[in-house]
């Protein structure tokens, strides 16, 4: 493991002199007094934004590398694509555990637990086995979740120069000195037992983790120092630009309308605080009681969601407590998965700003245009995710691949993403 010194630049500041001119007038005759225009008040400078550095939606694109920069790090890369808002997840896991356990972090799918992403893919036609590479900009619900994940990755980089899995594995990390607000490292993983090799570079600031991932076969070398420093500097630039933007345009939090518990569900709104009178963060018993007249179906397994069914049996909601607790973490209107039984009548269910269950996914994309399409291969789940700067995540669950023009919304989830437990690898 190599630790690099931080590069610094000093910017000189020039001084501006101001000359005052005094005009003397004769004593006699005295001039008639004249009316002077009132001085124009100077525009006030806004106080610099001092809140959390939380990136959402298209703001993630400020972390991306250019095709030329990617080719500079992966010279064999060709057909570098445009930034995409489609995230593919595998989520299958498995295999022997690493020792030390923290080294398992290198085998994890880093997008797990993320709330949004921007992705660039490229091809490596000279590699007979792995002919592709990828850059992922991953948005988490808040800084705490992102930095907890980066903590694990940094510990792995520091402790896993050599470790055991199904055989001996090495990771030759290069770790630049931390910038003011950003951490980064890069290195090459070589697992002879699995026949797996990959070059990985990471950087993180605020609620974002950036990963450059290049699997490869044979004996390859990469410039880990250049990759780590480039991702780190880009992350610093992105953070500075975000602070400037939020200083000029302070964030405004969405407010939910008042909800009448006795009103039909169709009159309720799916908002940042929950669904109608059903509030995120409240005790689950209180949330269930707020759904007056609903049929209550208890969890099918410990820690599972409680199902609320309307009086006509034509629509339902799922109320999910936090892991190991009794406060409500998320609420789903309709179905969360295509395998759920029953057909929902979207007209009797709450809506998200006019978008209801049964509408096309494209309607949600048009109403909330800066989200991420997620395709989970292992479970067959597809959804369109949109998040807020305060950490709420909305998922529009699809009956098929969400990029299909005929894809239909089967359910809408609102979740307090900040209440989710951080994934622990090892």
Tab-separated table of C-alpha atoms in Angstrom:
chain	number	residue	atom	x	y	z
A	1	UNK	CA	0.000	0.000	0.000
A	2	UNK	CA	1.332	3.424	-0.924
A	3	UNK	CA	0.154	6.687	0.596
A	4	UNK	CA	0.648	9.759	-1.576
A	5	UNK	CA	1.245	13.347	-0.473
A	6	UNK	CA	-1.429	15.891	-1.191
A	7	UNK	CA	-0.783	18.334	-4.031
A	8	UNK	CA	-1.518	21.918	-3.168
A	9	UNK	CA	-1.826	25.133	-5.132
A	10	UNK	CA	-1.475	28.575	-3.701
A	11	UNK	CA	-3.488	31.247	-5.347
A	12	UNK	CA	-2.104	34.784	-5.057
A	13	UNK	CA	-4.479	37.534	-4.205
A	14	UNK	CA	-4.073	40.952	-5.734
A	15	UNK	CA	-4.908	44.188	-3.918
A	16	UNK	CA	-7.023	46.944	-5.353
A	17	UNK	CA	-6.253	50.535	-4.323
A	18	UNK	CA	-9.009	53.026	-4.021
A	19	UNK	CA	-8.314	56.750	-4.563
A	20	UNK	CA	-10.537	59.322	-2.914
A	21	UNK	CA	-10.899	62.678	-4.691
A	22	UNK	CA	-11.858	65.815	-2.776
A	23	UNK	CA	-13.341	68.742	-4.709
A	24	UNK	CA	-12.889	72.233	-3.236
A	25	UNK	CA	-15.249	75.048	-4.081
A	26	UNK	CA	-14.859	78.852	-3.796
A	27	UNK	CA	-16.209	80.624	-0.717
A	28	UNK	CA	-18.245	83.273	-2.642
A	29	UNK	CA	-20.654	83.238	-4.127
A	30	UNK	CA	-22.114	80.153	-2.487
A	31	UNK	CA	-23.666	77.800	-4.974
A	32	UNK	CA	-27.285	76.797	-4.733
A	33	UNK	CA	-27.640	73.438	-2.977
A	34	UNK	CA	-28.324	70.621	-5.392
A	35	UNK	CA	-30.124	67.382	-4.889
A	36	UNK	CA	-27.789	64.372	-5.096
A	37	UNK	CA	-29.076	60.957	-6.073
A	38	UNK	CA	-29.316	58.492	-3.218
A	39	UNK	CA	-26.505	55.954	-3.232
A	40	UNK	CA	-27.492	52.609	-4.718
A	41	UNK	CA	-27.439	49.950	-1.995
A	42	UNK	CA	-24.941	47.201	-2.644
A	43	UNK	CA	-26.350	43.771	-3.373
A	44	UNK	CA	-26.019	41.591	-0.306
A	45	UNK	CA	-23.819	38.527	-0.633
A	46	UNK	CA	-25.662	35.367	0.402
A	47	UNK	CA	-24.254	33.396	3.284
A	48	UNK	CA	-22.338	30.366	1.977
A	49	UNK	CA	-24.408	27.190	2.135
A	50	UNK	CA	-23.342	25.224	5.210
A	51	UNK	CA	-25.710	22.261	5.111
A	52	UNK	CA	-24.952	18.669	4.110
A	53	UNK	CA	-23.405	18.034	0.688
A	54	UNK	CA	-26.214	15.946	-0.762
A	55	UNK	CA	-26.302	15.398	-4.525
A	56	UNK	CA	-29.536	14.321	-6.231
A	57	UNK	CA	-30.548	13.407	-9.768
A	58	UNK	CA	-28.612	15.016	-12.588
A	59	UNK	CA	-26.201	16.639	-10.118
A	60	UNK	CA	-24.433	13.255	-10.114
A	61	UNK	CA	-23.179	13.993	-13.608
A	62	UNK	CA	-20.651	16.477	-12.220
A	63	UNK	CA	-18.609	13.473	-10.996
A	64	UNK	CA	-18.337	11.821	-14.425
A	65	UNK	CA	-15.102	11.429	-16.361
A	66	UNK	CA	-14.814	12.370	-20.027
A	67	UNK	CA	-14.198	9.677	-22.668
A	68	UNK	CA	-10.631	10.996	-23.036
A	69	UNK	CA	-10.030	10.678	-19.289
A	70	UNK	CA	-11.397	7.135	-19.241
A	71	UNK	CA	-9.207	6.107	-22.175
A	72	UNK	CA	-6.257	7.693	-20.381
A	73	UNK	CA	-6.823	5.298	-17.474
A	74	UNK	CA	-7.890	2.310	-19.600
A	75	UNK	CA	-5.995	2.713	-22.910
A	76	UNK	CA	-7.764	-0.274	-24.540
A	77	UNK	CA	-11.226	1.199	-23.892
A	78	UNK	CA	-13.365	1.910	-26.948
A	79	UNK	CA	-16.959	2.973	-27.567
A	80	UNK	CA	-17.196	4.942	-24.340
A	81	UNK	CA	-20.906	5.563	-23.895
A	82	UNK	CA	-22.886	8.555	-22.756
A	83	UNK	CA	-24.026	8.929	-19.157
A	84	UNK	CA	-26.997	6.676	-18.453
A	85	UNK	CA	-29.648	6.782	-15.716
A	86	UNK	CA	-30.148	2.998	-15.964
A	87	UNK	CA	-28.575	0.926	-13.172
A	88	UNK	CA	-28.272	-2.847	-13.527
A	89	UNK	CA	-27.882	-4.831	-10.315
A	90	UNK	CA	-27.098	-8.531	-9.903
A	91	UNK	CA	-27.405	-8.886	-6.114
A	92	UNK	CA	-26.722	-12.603	-5.944
A	93	UNK	CA	-23.745	-12.733	-3.519
A	94	UNK	CA	-22.516	-16.132	-2.373
A	95	UNK	CA	-19.095	-17.771	-2.281
A	96	UNK	CA	-16.559	-18.314	0.471
A	97	UNK	CA	-16.015	-15.513	2.974
A	98	UNK	CA	-12.812	-13.511	3.010
A	99	UNK	CA	-10.387	-13.453	5.931
A	100	UNK	CA	-9.982	-10.827	7.314
A	101	UNK	CA	-13.716	-10.337	6.856
A	102	UNK	CA	-13.388	-6.662	5.896
A	103	UNK	CA	-11.731	-7.755	2.627
A	104	UNK	CA	-15.118	-9.039	1.460
A	105	UNK	CA	-15.923	-5.388	0.701
A	106	UNK	CA	-14.015	-5.729	-2.587
A	107	UNK	CA	-16.434	-8.439	-3.776
A	108	UNK	CA	-19.612	-6.543	-2.895
A	109	UNK	CA	-21.874	-4.857	-5.411
A	110	UNK	CA	-21.376	-1.276	-4.313
A	111	UNK	CA	-24.693	-0.035	-5.725
A	112	UNK	CA	-26.627	-2.053	-3.126
A	113	UNK	CA	-28.412	0.382	-0.856
A	114	UNK	CA	-27.981	3.304	-3.229
A	115	UNK	CA	-30.830	5.704	-4.001
A	116	UNK	CA	-29.778	6.692	-7.522
A	117	UNK	CA	-26.948	6.453	-10.033
A	118	UNK	CA	-25.378	7.659	-13.253
A	119	UNK	CA	-23.395	5.109	-15.268
A	120	UNK	CA	-20.916	5.126	-18.157
A	121	UNK	CA	-20.021	1.870	-19.929
A	122	UNK	CA	-17.250	1.112	-22.406
A	123	UNK	CA	-15.898	-1.856	-24.321
A	124	UNK	CA	-12.469	-3.486	-24.176
A	125	UNK	CA	-12.379	-5.651	-27.329
A	126	UNK	CA	-8.758	-6.723	-26.723
A	127	UNK	CA	-9.778	-8.664	-23.588
A	128	UNK	CA	-10.984	-12.167	-24.623
A	129	UNK	CA	-12.934	-12.755	-21.396
A	130	UNK	CA	-14.025	-9.394	-19.978
A	131	UNK	CA	-14.669	-7.015	-22.814
A	132	UNK	CA	-16.205	-4.144	-20.857
A	133	UNK	CA	-15.675	-1.625	-18.060
A	134	UNK	CA	-17.863	0.749	-16.077
A	135	UNK	CA	-17.913	4.014	-14.133
A	136	UNK	CA	-20.639	4.309	-11.491
A	137	UNK	CA	-21.640	7.468	-9.638
A	138	UNK	CA	-23.734	6.208	-6.725
A	139	UNK	CA	-26.075	8.423	-4.722
A	140	UNK	CA	-26.997	7.365	-1.189
A	141	UNK	CA	-29.842	8.791	0.884
A	142	UNK	CA	-27.514	10.860	3.046
A	143	UNK	CA	-23.876	11.492	3.907
A	144	UNK	CA	-23.936	9.036	6.821
A	145	UNK	CA	-24.764	6.024	4.643
A	146	UNK	CA	-22.265	6.914	1.912
A	147	UNK	CA	-19.430	7.620	4.316
A	148	UNK	CA	-20.100	4.441	6.318
A	149	UNK	CA	-19.708	2.468	3.075
A	150	UNK	CA	-16.530	4.385	2.203
A	151	UNK	CA	-15.186	3.709	5.716
A	152	UNK	CA	-15.431	-0.015	4.999
A	153	UNK	CA	-13.749	0.321	1.634
A	154	UNK	CA	-10.926	2.421	3.084
A	155	UNK	CA	-10.329	-0.129	5.856
A	156	UNK	CA	-10.200	-2.878	3.248
A	157	UNK	CA	-7.686	-0.897	1.191
A	158	UNK	CA	-5.494	-0.445	4.266
A	159	UNK	CA	-5.764	-4.003	5.634
A	160	UNK	CA	-6.114	-6.280	2.604
A	161	UNK	CA	-2.803	-6.151	0.760
A	162	UNK	CA	-2.928	-9.956	1.070
A	163	UNK	CA	-5.835	-12.031	2.386
A	164	UNK	CA	-7.575	-15.396	2.043
A	165	UNK	CA	-10.813	-16.310	0.344
A	166	UNK	CA	-10.795	-19.602	-1.577
A	167	UNK	CA	-7.063	-19.046	-1.904
A	168	UNK	CA	-4.587	-16.212	-1.504
A	169	UNK	CA	-5.771	-12.859	-2.851
A	170	UNK	CA	-3.855	-9.583	-3.179
A	171	UNK	CA	-4.919	-5.950	-3.493
A	172	UNK	CA	-2.156	-3.404	-4.132
A	173	UNK	CA	-3.780	-0.181	-2.936
A	174	UNK	CA	-2.608	3.351	-3.674
A	175	UNK	CA	-4.149	5.854	-1.248
A	176	UNK	CA	-3.719	9.594	-1.853
A	177	UNK	CA	-3.755	11.857	1.166
A	178	UNK	CA	-7.316	12.952	1.888
A	179	UNK	CA	-8.377	16.185	0.240
A	180	UNK	CA	-10.323	18.660	2.360
A	181	UNK	CA	-13.641	16.881	1.840
A	182	UNK	CA	-12.834	13.820	-0.265
A	183	UNK	CA	-11.286	10.378	0.169
A	184	UNK	CA	-10.022	8.136	-2.610
A	185	UNK	CA	-7.938	5.061	-3.391
A	186	UNK	CA	-7.289	2.660	-6.256
A	187	UNK	CA	-5.736	-0.748	-6.729
A	188	UNK	CA	-5.805	-4.091	-8.517
A	189	UNK	CA	-7.434	-7.217	-7.069
A	190	UNK	CA	-5.886	-10.546	-8.072
A	191	UNK	CA	-7.741	-13.704	-7.028
A	192	UNK	CA	-5.981	-16.724	-8.526
A	193	UNK	CA	-8.377	-19.301	-7.044
A	194	UNK	CA	-11.431	-17.685	-8.640
A	195	UNK	CA	-9.520	-16.548	-11.711
A	196	UNK	CA	-10.791	-13.054	-11.002
A	197	UNK	CA	-8.881	-9.836	-11.646
A	198	UNK	CA	-10.224	-6.304	-11.455
A	199	UNK	CA	-8.905	-2.785	-11.261
A	200	UNK	CA	-10.971	-0.559	-8.967
A	201	UNK	CA	-10.748	3.125	-8.138
A	202	UNK	CA	-12.998	4.845	-5.588
A	203	UNK	CA	-13.673	8.389	-4.443
A	204	UNK	CA	-16.295	9.718	-2.059
A	205	UNK	CA	-17.661	13.017	-0.821
A	206	UNK	CA	-21.005	13.902	0.737
A	207	UNK	CA	-23.614	11.281	-0.122
A	208	UNK	CA	-21.793	10.016	-3.242
A	209	UNK	CA	-19.365	7.182	-3.970
A	210	UNK	CA	-17.719	6.955	-7.392
A	211	UNK	CA	-16.341	3.626	-8.617
A	212	UNK	CA	-14.309	2.949	-11.734
A	213	UNK	CA	-14.442	-0.809	-12.318
A	214	UNK	CA	-12.384	-2.659	-14.921
A	215	UNK	CA	-12.394	-6.475	-14.813
A	216	UNK	CA	-9.656	-8.071	-16.893
A	217	UNK	CA	-7.984	-11.343	-17.801
A	218	UNK	CA	-4.288	-12.066	-18.097
A	219	UNK	CA	-1.531	-9.913	-16.616
A	220	UNK	CA	-2.398	-6.205	-16.798
A	221	UNK	CA	-1.171	-3.125	-15.012
A	222	UNK	CA	-2.999	0.148	-14.379
A	223	UNK	CA	-1.929	3.587	-13.171
A	224	UNK	CA	-3.627	3.478	-9.780
A	225	UNK	CA	-2.163	6.786	-8.657
A	226	UNK	CA	-3.548	8.679	-11.651
A	227	UNK	CA	-6.973	7.063	-11.276
A	228	UNK	CA	-7.273	7.828	-7.560
A	229	UNK	CA	-6.091	11.424	-7.910
A	230	UNK	CA	-8.359	12.088	-10.899
A	231	UNK	CA	-11.489	10.755	-9.181
A	232	UNK	CA	-10.591	12.648	-6.025
A	233	UNK	CA	-10.073	15.975	-7.795
A	234	UNK	CA	-13.288	15.573	-9.800
A	235	UNK	CA	-15.198	14.891	-6.581
A	236	UNK	CA	-13.733	18.032	-4.991
A	237	UNK	CA	-14.790	20.055	-8.044
A	238	UNK	CA	-18.299	18.585	-7.908
A	239	UNK	CA	-18.654	19.416	-4.233
A	240	UNK	CA	-17.479	23.002	-4.715
A	241	UNK	CA	-19.942	23.485	-7.582
A	242	UNK	CA	-22.796	22.085	-5.473
A	243	UNK	CA	-22.021	24.430	-2.571
A	244	UNK	CA	-21.984	27.395	-4.973
A	245	UNK	CA	-25.317	26.339	-6.461
A	246	UNK	CA	-26.993	25.826	-3.074
A	247	UNK	CA	-25.634	29.170	-1.888
A	248	UNK	CA	-27.283	30.943	-4.820
A	249	UNK	CA	-30.423	28.791	-4.698
A	250	UNK	CA	-31.003	27.456	-1.174
A	251	UNK	CA	-32.911	24.153	-1.136
A	252	UNK	CA	-36.645	24.271	-0.425
A	253	UNK	CA	-38.178	21.270	1.272
A	254	UNK	CA	-41.447	19.838	-0.021
A	255	UNK	CA	-44.441	20.154	2.286
A	256	UNK	CA	-47.243	17.619	2.453
A	257	UNK	CA	-50.903	18.703	2.393
A	258	UNK	CA	-53.084	18.061	5.410
A	259	UNK	CA	-54.800	14.670	5.310
A	260	UNK	CA	-58.165	13.609	6.715
A	261	UNK	CA	-58.006	10.041	8.114
A	262	UNK	CA	-61.711	9.639	7.368
A	263	UNK	CA	-61.359	10.646	3.703
A	264	UNK	CA	-61.230	8.036	0.918
A	265	UNK	CA	-57.724	6.750	0.213
A	266	UNK	CA	-57.923	8.239	-3.267
A	267	UNK	CA	-57.917	11.708	-1.677
A	268	UNK	CA	-54.641	11.071	0.163
A	269	UNK	CA	-51.258	12.055	-1.247
A	270	UNK	CA	-48.017	10.093	-1.266
A	271	UNK	CA	-45.645	12.724	0.096
A	272	UNK	CA	-42.276	13.126	1.760
A	273	UNK	CA	-43.763	12.464	5.198
A	274	UNK	CA	-45.672	9.314	4.284
A	275	UNK	CA	-49.072	8.518	2.773
A	276	UNK	CA	-51.949	10.747	3.860
A	277	UNK	CA	-52.169	10.449	7.665
A	278	UNK	CA	-49.809	7.430	7.690
A	279	UNK	CA	-46.510	8.974	8.768
A	280	UNK	CA	-42.990	7.674	8.289
A	281	UNK	CA	-41.105	7.511	11.576
A	282	UNK	CA	-44.245	6.903	13.651
A	283	UNK	CA	-44.903	3.770	15.656
A	284	UNK	CA	-46.364	1.092	13.430
A	285	UNK	CA	-49.411	0.623	15.701
A	286	UNK	CA	-50.223	4.337	15.383
A	287	UNK	CA	-49.853	4.199	11.606
A	288	UNK	CA	-52.168	1.201	11.348
A	289	UNK	CA	-54.736	2.953	13.571
A	290	UNK	CA	-54.641	6.004	11.289
A	291	UNK	CA	-55.978	3.878	8.409
A	292	UNK	CA	-59.529	3.974	9.735
A	293	UNK	CA	-61.745	1.107	8.628
A	294	UNK	CA	-58.984	-0.817	6.822
A	295	UNK	CA	-58.651	-4.573	7.068
A	296	UNK	CA	-55.326	-5.354	8.779
A	297	UNK	CA	-53.323	-8.405	7.714
A	298	UNK	CA	-50.342	-9.074	9.957
A	299	UNK	CA	-46.777	-9.753	8.749
A	300	UNK	CA	-46.093	-13.100	7.087
A	301	UNK	CA	-42.680	-13.219	8.788
A	302	UNK	CA	-40.957	-11.466	11.672
A	303	UNK	CA	-40.078	-7.916	10.721
A	304	UNK	CA	-42.184	-8.083	7.559
A	305	UNK	CA	-44.743	-5.517	6.374
A	306	UNK	CA	-48.305	-5.214	7.621
A	307	UNK	CA	-50.886	-5.155	4.834
A	308	UNK	CA	-53.812	-2.736	4.917
A	309	UNK	CA	-56.759	-3.471	2.608
A	310	UNK	CA	-59.545	-0.998	1.841
A	311	UNK	CA	-63.159	-1.803	2.653
A	312	UNK	CA	-64.014	-2.898	-0.900
A	313	UNK	CA	-60.931	-5.125	-1.173
A	314	UNK	CA	-59.831	-3.337	-4.348
A	315	UNK	CA	-56.660	-1.724	-3.083
A	316	UNK	CA	-53.995	-2.236	-0.437
A	317	UNK	CA	-50.922	-0.725	1.185
A	318	UNK	CA	-47.848	-2.257	2.828
A	319	UNK	CA	-46.434	-0.696	6.005
A	320	UNK	CA	-42.830	-1.696	6.744
A	321	UNK	CA	-41.058	-1.093	10.088
A	322	UNK	CA	-37.332	-0.480	10.361
A	323	UNK	CA	-35.145	-3.526	10.761
A	324	UNK	CA	-35.295	-4.683	14.364
A	325	UNK	CA	-37.614	-1.845	15.389
A	326	UNK	CA	-41.236	-0.701	15.529
A	327	UNK	CA	-41.162	2.656	13.745
A	328	UNK	CA	-42.286	2.858	10.133
A	329	UNK	CA	-39.505	3.020	7.541
A	330	UNK	CA	-41.462	2.808	4.288
A	331	UNK	CA	-44.997	2.551	2.927
A	332	UNK	CA	-45.966	1.017	-0.402
A	333	UNK	CA	-49.227	1.877	-2.127
A	334	UNK	CA	-50.210	-1.127	-4.258
A	335	UNK	CA	-47.725	-3.950	-4.887
A	336	UNK	CA	-43.966	-3.870	-4.431
A	337	UNK	CA	-43.185	-6.821	-6.700
A	338	UNK	CA	-44.711	-8.365	-9.804
A	339	UNK	CA	-45.111	-11.646	-7.913
A	340	UNK	CA	-47.513	-10.136	-5.378
A	341	UNK	CA	-51.043	-11.493	-5.660
A	342	UNK	CA	-54.139	-9.514	-6.510
A	343	UNK	CA	-54.970	-6.706	-8.885
A	344	UNK	CA	-54.945	-3.153	-7.563
A	345	UNK	CA	-57.403	-0.451	-8.590
A	346	UNK	CA	-55.247	2.650	-8.810
A	347	UNK	CA	-58.277	4.941	-8.811
A	348	UNK	CA	-59.061	4.068	-5.172
A	349	UNK	CA	-55.457	4.411	-3.972
A	350	UNK	CA	-53.388	7.459	-2.968
A	351	UNK	CA	-51.345	9.138	-5.711
A	352	UNK	CA	-47.969	10.826	-5.933
A	353	UNK	CA	-48.684	14.288	-7.380
A	354	UNK	CA	-51.256	12.897	-9.784
A	355	UNK	CA	-49.321	9.741	-10.727
A	356	UNK	CA	-51.242	6.624	-9.693
A	357	UNK	CA	-50.920	2.862	-9.664
A	358	UNK	CA	-51.965	1.622	-13.105
A	359	UNK	CA	-50.390	4.538	-14.970
A	360	UNK	CA	-47.457	4.074	-17.323
A	361	UNK	CA	-43.977	4.274	-15.821
A	362	UNK	CA	-43.276	6.911	-18.471
A	363	UNK	CA	-45.765	9.203	-16.692
A	364	UNK	CA	-43.681	9.007	-13.507
A	365	UNK	CA	-40.527	9.710	-15.509
A	366	UNK	CA	-42.140	12.766	-17.085
A	367	UNK	CA	-43.404	14.077	-13.744
A	368	UNK	CA	-40.092	13.387	-11.935
A	369	UNK	CA	-37.440	13.497	-14.674
A	370	UNK	CA	-34.172	13.132	-12.724
A	371	UNK	CA	-34.571	9.607	-11.346
A	372	UNK	CA	-32.863	6.275	-11.974
A	373	UNK	CA	-34.215	3.157	-13.667
A	374	UNK	CA	-33.136	0.079	-11.692
A	375	UNK	CA	-33.150	-3.489	-13.048
A	376	UNK	CA	-32.407	-6.208	-10.448
A	377	UNK	CA	-31.413	-9.377	-12.287
A	378	UNK	CA	-31.572	-11.822	-9.372
A	379	UNK	CA	-35.131	-10.955	-8.293
A	380	UNK	CA	-36.657	-9.732	-11.542
A	381	UNK	CA	-37.643	-6.448	-9.900
A	382	UNK	CA	-37.741	-3.265	-11.983
A	383	UNK	CA	-38.502	0.231	-10.727
A	384	UNK	CA	-37.940	3.925	-11.284
A	385	UNK	CA	-36.403	5.637	-8.225
A	386	UNK	CA	-36.509	9.342	-7.389
A	387	UNK	CA	-35.019	10.845	-4.225
A	388	UNK	CA	-35.046	14.150	-2.381
A	389	UNK	CA	-32.192	16.096	-0.836
A	390	UNK	CA	-33.614	15.274	2.601
A	391	UNK	CA	-33.263	11.522	1.978
A	392	UNK	CA	-36.783	10.419	1.039
A	393	UNK	CA	-36.841	7.866	-1.777
A	394	UNK	CA	-39.837	7.233	-4.060
A	395	UNK	CA	-39.934	4.011	-6.085
A	396	UNK	CA	-42.400	3.443	-8.909
A	397	UNK	CA	-42.517	-0.351	-9.239
A	398	UNK	CA	-42.938	-1.700	-12.761
A	399	UNK	CA	-44.648	-4.788	-14.160
A	400	UNK	CA	-41.718	-5.278	-16.587
A	401	UNK	CA	-38.461	-3.689	-17.708
A	402	UNK	CA	-39.025	-0.020	-16.901
A	403	UNK	CA	-37.505	1.149	-20.211
A	404	UNK	CA	-40.338	-0.638	-22.039
A	405	UNK	CA	-42.810	1.977	-23.269
A	406	UNK	CA	-45.728	-0.175	-22.105
A	407	UNK	CA	-44.362	-0.637	-18.559
A	408	UNK	CA	-47.079	-0.018	-15.965
A	409	UNK	CA	-46.866	1.086	-12.323
A	410	UNK	CA	-47.940	-1.703	-9.962
A	411	UNK	CA	-47.006	0.148	-6.769
A	412	UNK	CA	-45.488	3.346	-5.380
A	413	UNK	CA	-43.204	3.299	-2.341
A	414	UNK	CA	-42.161	6.231	-0.179
A	415	UNK	CA	-39.198	5.466	2.068
A	416	UNK	CA	-37.127	7.330	4.609
A	417	UNK	CA	-33.805	6.353	3.066
A	418	UNK	CA	-31.877	7.745	6.026
A	419	UNK	CA	-33.522	5.184	8.333
A	420	UNK	CA	-32.120	2.230	6.375
A	421	UNK	CA	-29.297	0.315	8.017
A	422	UNK	CA	-25.954	0.578	6.294
A	423	UNK	CA	-24.933	-2.588	4.478
A	424	UNK	CA	-22.016	-4.296	6.222
A	425	UNK	CA	-19.552	-6.261	4.102
A	426	UNK	CA	-17.501	-8.493	6.332
